[in-house]
GROMACS .gro file of C-alpha atoms in nm:
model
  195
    1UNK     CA    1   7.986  10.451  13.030
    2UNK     CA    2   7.839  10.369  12.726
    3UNK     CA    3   7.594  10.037  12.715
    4UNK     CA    4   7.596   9.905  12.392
    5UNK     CA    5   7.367   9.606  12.216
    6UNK     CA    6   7.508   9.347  12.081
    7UNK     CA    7   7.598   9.394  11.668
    8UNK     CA    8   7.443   9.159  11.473
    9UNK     CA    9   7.638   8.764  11.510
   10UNK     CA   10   7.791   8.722  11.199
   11UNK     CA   11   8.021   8.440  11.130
   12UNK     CA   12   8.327   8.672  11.201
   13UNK     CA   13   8.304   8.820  11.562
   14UNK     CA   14   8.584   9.119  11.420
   15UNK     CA   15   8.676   9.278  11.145
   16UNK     CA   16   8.921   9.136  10.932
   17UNK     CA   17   8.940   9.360  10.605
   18UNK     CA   18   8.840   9.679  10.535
   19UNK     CA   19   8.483   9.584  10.367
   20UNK     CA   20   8.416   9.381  10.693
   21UNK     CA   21   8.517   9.740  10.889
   22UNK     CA   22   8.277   9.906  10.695
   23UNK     CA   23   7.987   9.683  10.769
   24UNK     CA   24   8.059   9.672  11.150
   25UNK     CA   25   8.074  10.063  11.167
   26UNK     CA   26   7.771  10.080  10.979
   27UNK     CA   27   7.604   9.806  11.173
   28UNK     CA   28   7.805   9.938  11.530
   29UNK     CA   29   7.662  10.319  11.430
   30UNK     CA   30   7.303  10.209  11.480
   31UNK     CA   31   7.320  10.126  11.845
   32UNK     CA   32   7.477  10.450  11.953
   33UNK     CA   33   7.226  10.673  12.100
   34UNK     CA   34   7.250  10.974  11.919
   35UNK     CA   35   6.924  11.154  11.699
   36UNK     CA   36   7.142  11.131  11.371
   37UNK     CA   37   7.045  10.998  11.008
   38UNK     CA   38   7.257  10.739  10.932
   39UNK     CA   39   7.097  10.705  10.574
   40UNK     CA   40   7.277  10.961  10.476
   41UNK     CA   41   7.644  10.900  10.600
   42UNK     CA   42   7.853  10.701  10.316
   43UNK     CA   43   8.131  10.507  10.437
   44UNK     CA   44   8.513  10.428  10.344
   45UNK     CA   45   8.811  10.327  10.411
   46UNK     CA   46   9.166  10.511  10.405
   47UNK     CA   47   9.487  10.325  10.374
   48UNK     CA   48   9.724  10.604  10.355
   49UNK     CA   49   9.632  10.787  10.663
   50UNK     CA   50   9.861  10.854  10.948
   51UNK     CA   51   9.780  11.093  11.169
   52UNK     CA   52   9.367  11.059  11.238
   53UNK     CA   53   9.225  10.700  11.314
   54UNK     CA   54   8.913  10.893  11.117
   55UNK     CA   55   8.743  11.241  10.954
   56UNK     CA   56   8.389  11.338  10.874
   57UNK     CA   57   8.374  11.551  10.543
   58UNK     CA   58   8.066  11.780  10.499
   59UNK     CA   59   7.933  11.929  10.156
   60UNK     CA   60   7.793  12.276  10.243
   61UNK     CA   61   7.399  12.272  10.102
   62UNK     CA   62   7.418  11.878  10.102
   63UNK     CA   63   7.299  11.615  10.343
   64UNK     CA   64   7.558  11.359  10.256
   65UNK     CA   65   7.845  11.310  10.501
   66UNK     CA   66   8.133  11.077  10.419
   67UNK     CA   67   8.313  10.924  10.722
   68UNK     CA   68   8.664  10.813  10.610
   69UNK     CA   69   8.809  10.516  10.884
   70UNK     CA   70   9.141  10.463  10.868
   71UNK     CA   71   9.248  10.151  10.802
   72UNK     CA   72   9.617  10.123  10.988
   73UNK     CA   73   9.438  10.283  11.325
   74UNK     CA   74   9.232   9.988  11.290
   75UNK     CA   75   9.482   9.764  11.304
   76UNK     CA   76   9.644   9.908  11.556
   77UNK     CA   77   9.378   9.966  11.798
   78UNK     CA   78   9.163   9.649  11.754
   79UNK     CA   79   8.725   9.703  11.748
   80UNK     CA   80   8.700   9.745  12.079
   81UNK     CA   81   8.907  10.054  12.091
   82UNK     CA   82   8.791  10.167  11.708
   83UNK     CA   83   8.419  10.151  11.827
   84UNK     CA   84   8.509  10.474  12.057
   85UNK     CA   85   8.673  10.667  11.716
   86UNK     CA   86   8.324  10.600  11.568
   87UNK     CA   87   8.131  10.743  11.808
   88UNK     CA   88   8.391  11.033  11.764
   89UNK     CA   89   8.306  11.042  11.431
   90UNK     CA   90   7.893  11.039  11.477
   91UNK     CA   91   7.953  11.324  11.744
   92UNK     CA   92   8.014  11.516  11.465
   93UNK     CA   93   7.770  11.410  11.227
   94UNK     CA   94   7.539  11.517  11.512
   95UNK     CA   95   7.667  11.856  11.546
   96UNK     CA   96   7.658  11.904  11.138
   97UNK     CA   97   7.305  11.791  11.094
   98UNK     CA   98   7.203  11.941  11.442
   99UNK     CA   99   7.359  12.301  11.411
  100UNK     CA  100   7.548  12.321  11.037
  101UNK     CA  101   7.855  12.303  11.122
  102UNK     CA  102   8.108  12.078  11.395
  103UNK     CA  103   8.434  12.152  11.580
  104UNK     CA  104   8.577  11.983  11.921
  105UNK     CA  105   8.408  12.283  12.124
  106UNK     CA  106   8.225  12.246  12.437
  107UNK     CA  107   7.910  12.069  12.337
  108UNK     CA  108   8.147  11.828  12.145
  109UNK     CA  109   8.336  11.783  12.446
  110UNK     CA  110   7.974  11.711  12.637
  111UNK     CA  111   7.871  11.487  12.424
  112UNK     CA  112   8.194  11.330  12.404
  113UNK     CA  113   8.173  11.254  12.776
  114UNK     CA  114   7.875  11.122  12.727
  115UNK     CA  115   7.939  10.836  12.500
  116UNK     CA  116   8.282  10.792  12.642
  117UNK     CA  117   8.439  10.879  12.310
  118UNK     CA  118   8.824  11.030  12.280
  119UNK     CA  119   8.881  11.427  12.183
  120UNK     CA  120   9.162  11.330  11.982
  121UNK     CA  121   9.322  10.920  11.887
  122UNK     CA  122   9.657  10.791  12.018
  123UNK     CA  123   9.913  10.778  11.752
  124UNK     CA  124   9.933  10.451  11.557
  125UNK     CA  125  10.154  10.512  11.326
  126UNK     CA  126  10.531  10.554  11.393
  127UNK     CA  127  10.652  10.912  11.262
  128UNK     CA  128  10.935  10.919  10.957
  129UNK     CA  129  11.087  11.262  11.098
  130UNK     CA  130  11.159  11.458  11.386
  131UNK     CA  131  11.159  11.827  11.333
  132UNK     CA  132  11.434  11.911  11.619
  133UNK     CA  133  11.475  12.305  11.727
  134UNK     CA  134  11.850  12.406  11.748
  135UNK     CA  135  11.787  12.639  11.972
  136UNK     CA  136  11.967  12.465  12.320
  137UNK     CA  137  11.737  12.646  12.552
  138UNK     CA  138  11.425  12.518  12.355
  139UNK     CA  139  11.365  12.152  12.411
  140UNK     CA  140  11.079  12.204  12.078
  141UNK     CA  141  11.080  11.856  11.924
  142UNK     CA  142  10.785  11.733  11.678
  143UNK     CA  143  10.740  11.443  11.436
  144UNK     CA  144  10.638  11.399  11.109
  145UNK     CA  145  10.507  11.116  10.907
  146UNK     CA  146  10.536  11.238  10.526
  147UNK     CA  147  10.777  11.448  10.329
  148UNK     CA  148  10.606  11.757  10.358
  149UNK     CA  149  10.743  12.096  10.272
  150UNK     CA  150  10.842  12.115  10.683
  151UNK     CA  151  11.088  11.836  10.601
  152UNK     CA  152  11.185  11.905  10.283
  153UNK     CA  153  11.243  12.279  10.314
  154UNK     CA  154  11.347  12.353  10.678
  155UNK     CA  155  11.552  12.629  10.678
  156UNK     CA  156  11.354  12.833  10.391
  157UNK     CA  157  10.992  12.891  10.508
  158UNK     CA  158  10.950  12.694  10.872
  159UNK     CA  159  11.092  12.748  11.220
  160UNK     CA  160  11.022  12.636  11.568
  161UNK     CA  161  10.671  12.637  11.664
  162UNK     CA  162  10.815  12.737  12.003
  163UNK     CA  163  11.073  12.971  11.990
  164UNK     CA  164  11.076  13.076  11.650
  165UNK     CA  165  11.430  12.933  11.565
  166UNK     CA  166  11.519  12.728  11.302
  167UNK     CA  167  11.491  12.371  11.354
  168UNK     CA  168  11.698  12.019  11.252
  169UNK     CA  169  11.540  11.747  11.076
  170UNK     CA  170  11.597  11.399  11.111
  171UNK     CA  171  11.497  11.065  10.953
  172UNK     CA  172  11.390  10.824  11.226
  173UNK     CA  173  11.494  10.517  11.035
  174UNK     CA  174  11.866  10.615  11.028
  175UNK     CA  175  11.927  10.971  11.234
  176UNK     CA  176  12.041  11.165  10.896
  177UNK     CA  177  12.001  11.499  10.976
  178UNK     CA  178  11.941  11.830  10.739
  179UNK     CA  179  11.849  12.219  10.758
  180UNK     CA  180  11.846  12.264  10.391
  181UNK     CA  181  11.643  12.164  10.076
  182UNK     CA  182  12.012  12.049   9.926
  183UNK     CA  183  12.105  11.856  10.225
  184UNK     CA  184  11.768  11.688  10.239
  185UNK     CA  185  11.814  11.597   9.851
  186UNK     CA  186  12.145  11.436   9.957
  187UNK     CA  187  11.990  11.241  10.254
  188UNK     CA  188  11.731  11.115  10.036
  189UNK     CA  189  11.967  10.966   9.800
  190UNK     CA  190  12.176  10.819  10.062
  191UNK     CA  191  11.934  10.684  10.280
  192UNK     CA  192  11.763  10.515   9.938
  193UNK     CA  193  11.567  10.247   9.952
  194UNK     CA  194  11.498  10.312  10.352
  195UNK     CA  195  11.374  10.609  10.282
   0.00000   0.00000   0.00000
């Protein structure tokens, strides 16, 4: 278990917009235990994410690191929960300016254990597709949250991550179906404005 000090009492106990985030990460990052310089990690804020609560991006031959926090994760999870996707996050600035490089290998995992930090975040976003396999046998079902050539293109370049058959998808918001560029072209335009 981690043992944390006490950020610094400002007027607002949590954050409550993104700049506010940003300072408490910053602030929150300088009582984790971890031989890291923080000078050099630049912080901000993503609003369009879905998938990751947050990401580290590394410049080969460059000190900097960004670390992007998602802002929907946030809201979803609350501080107390966020604080542990920070220390994810400063896990790996560790291993980049320890070693050169980062992954979720075993001395991430050890040092992930340490300071009680997640491998991976809980989803906190629902998902605007389900890719469906239509092989019976199969059971393969995924989800998506964009439009992405898996959604849009099903039956051209993707199959089942499972079985290799060709898979179904299906908007969430109204279960329209497809397996074909045109058919997704004509569920787009009928689903419209809940697309």
């Amino acid at each position: 278990m981690v043992i944390e000090p006490a950020l610094k009492r400002t007027s607002i106990s949590y954050p409550t917009t993104p700049s506010e985030l940003i300072d408490h990460a910053i602030e929150y990052s300088k009582t984790i235990k971890l031989p890291i310089d923080i000078s050099v990690i630049h912080w901000t804020i993503s609003r369009r994410a879905t998938k990751r609560a947050a990401c580290c991006k590394f410049s080969p031959g460059s000190p900097d690191i960004l670390i992007s926090l998602t802002w929907k994760a946030f809201q979803a999870y609350g501080w107390e929960k966020f604080k542990s996707i920070i220390r994810h996050e400063l896990i790996h600035v560790w291993e980049y300016q320890t070693y050169g490089s980062t992954s979720h290998g075993s001395l991430f995992k050890e040092k992930a254990q340490q300071l009680d930090a997640p491998l991976h975040c809980d989803a906190f976003c629902s998902p605007r597709f389900y890719l469906i396999c239509k092989n019976k046998d199969c059971q393969w079902k995924t989800i998506r949250h964009r439009a992405s050539k898996t959604v849009t293109h099903p039956f051209h370049f993707y199959r089942c991550r499972k079985c290799g058959s060709p898979y179904t998808v299906e908007h969430v918001g109204t279960s329209i179906r497809w397996n074909t560029h045109l058919e997704y072209r004509r569920a787009r335009k009928k689903i419209g404005i809940h697309w």
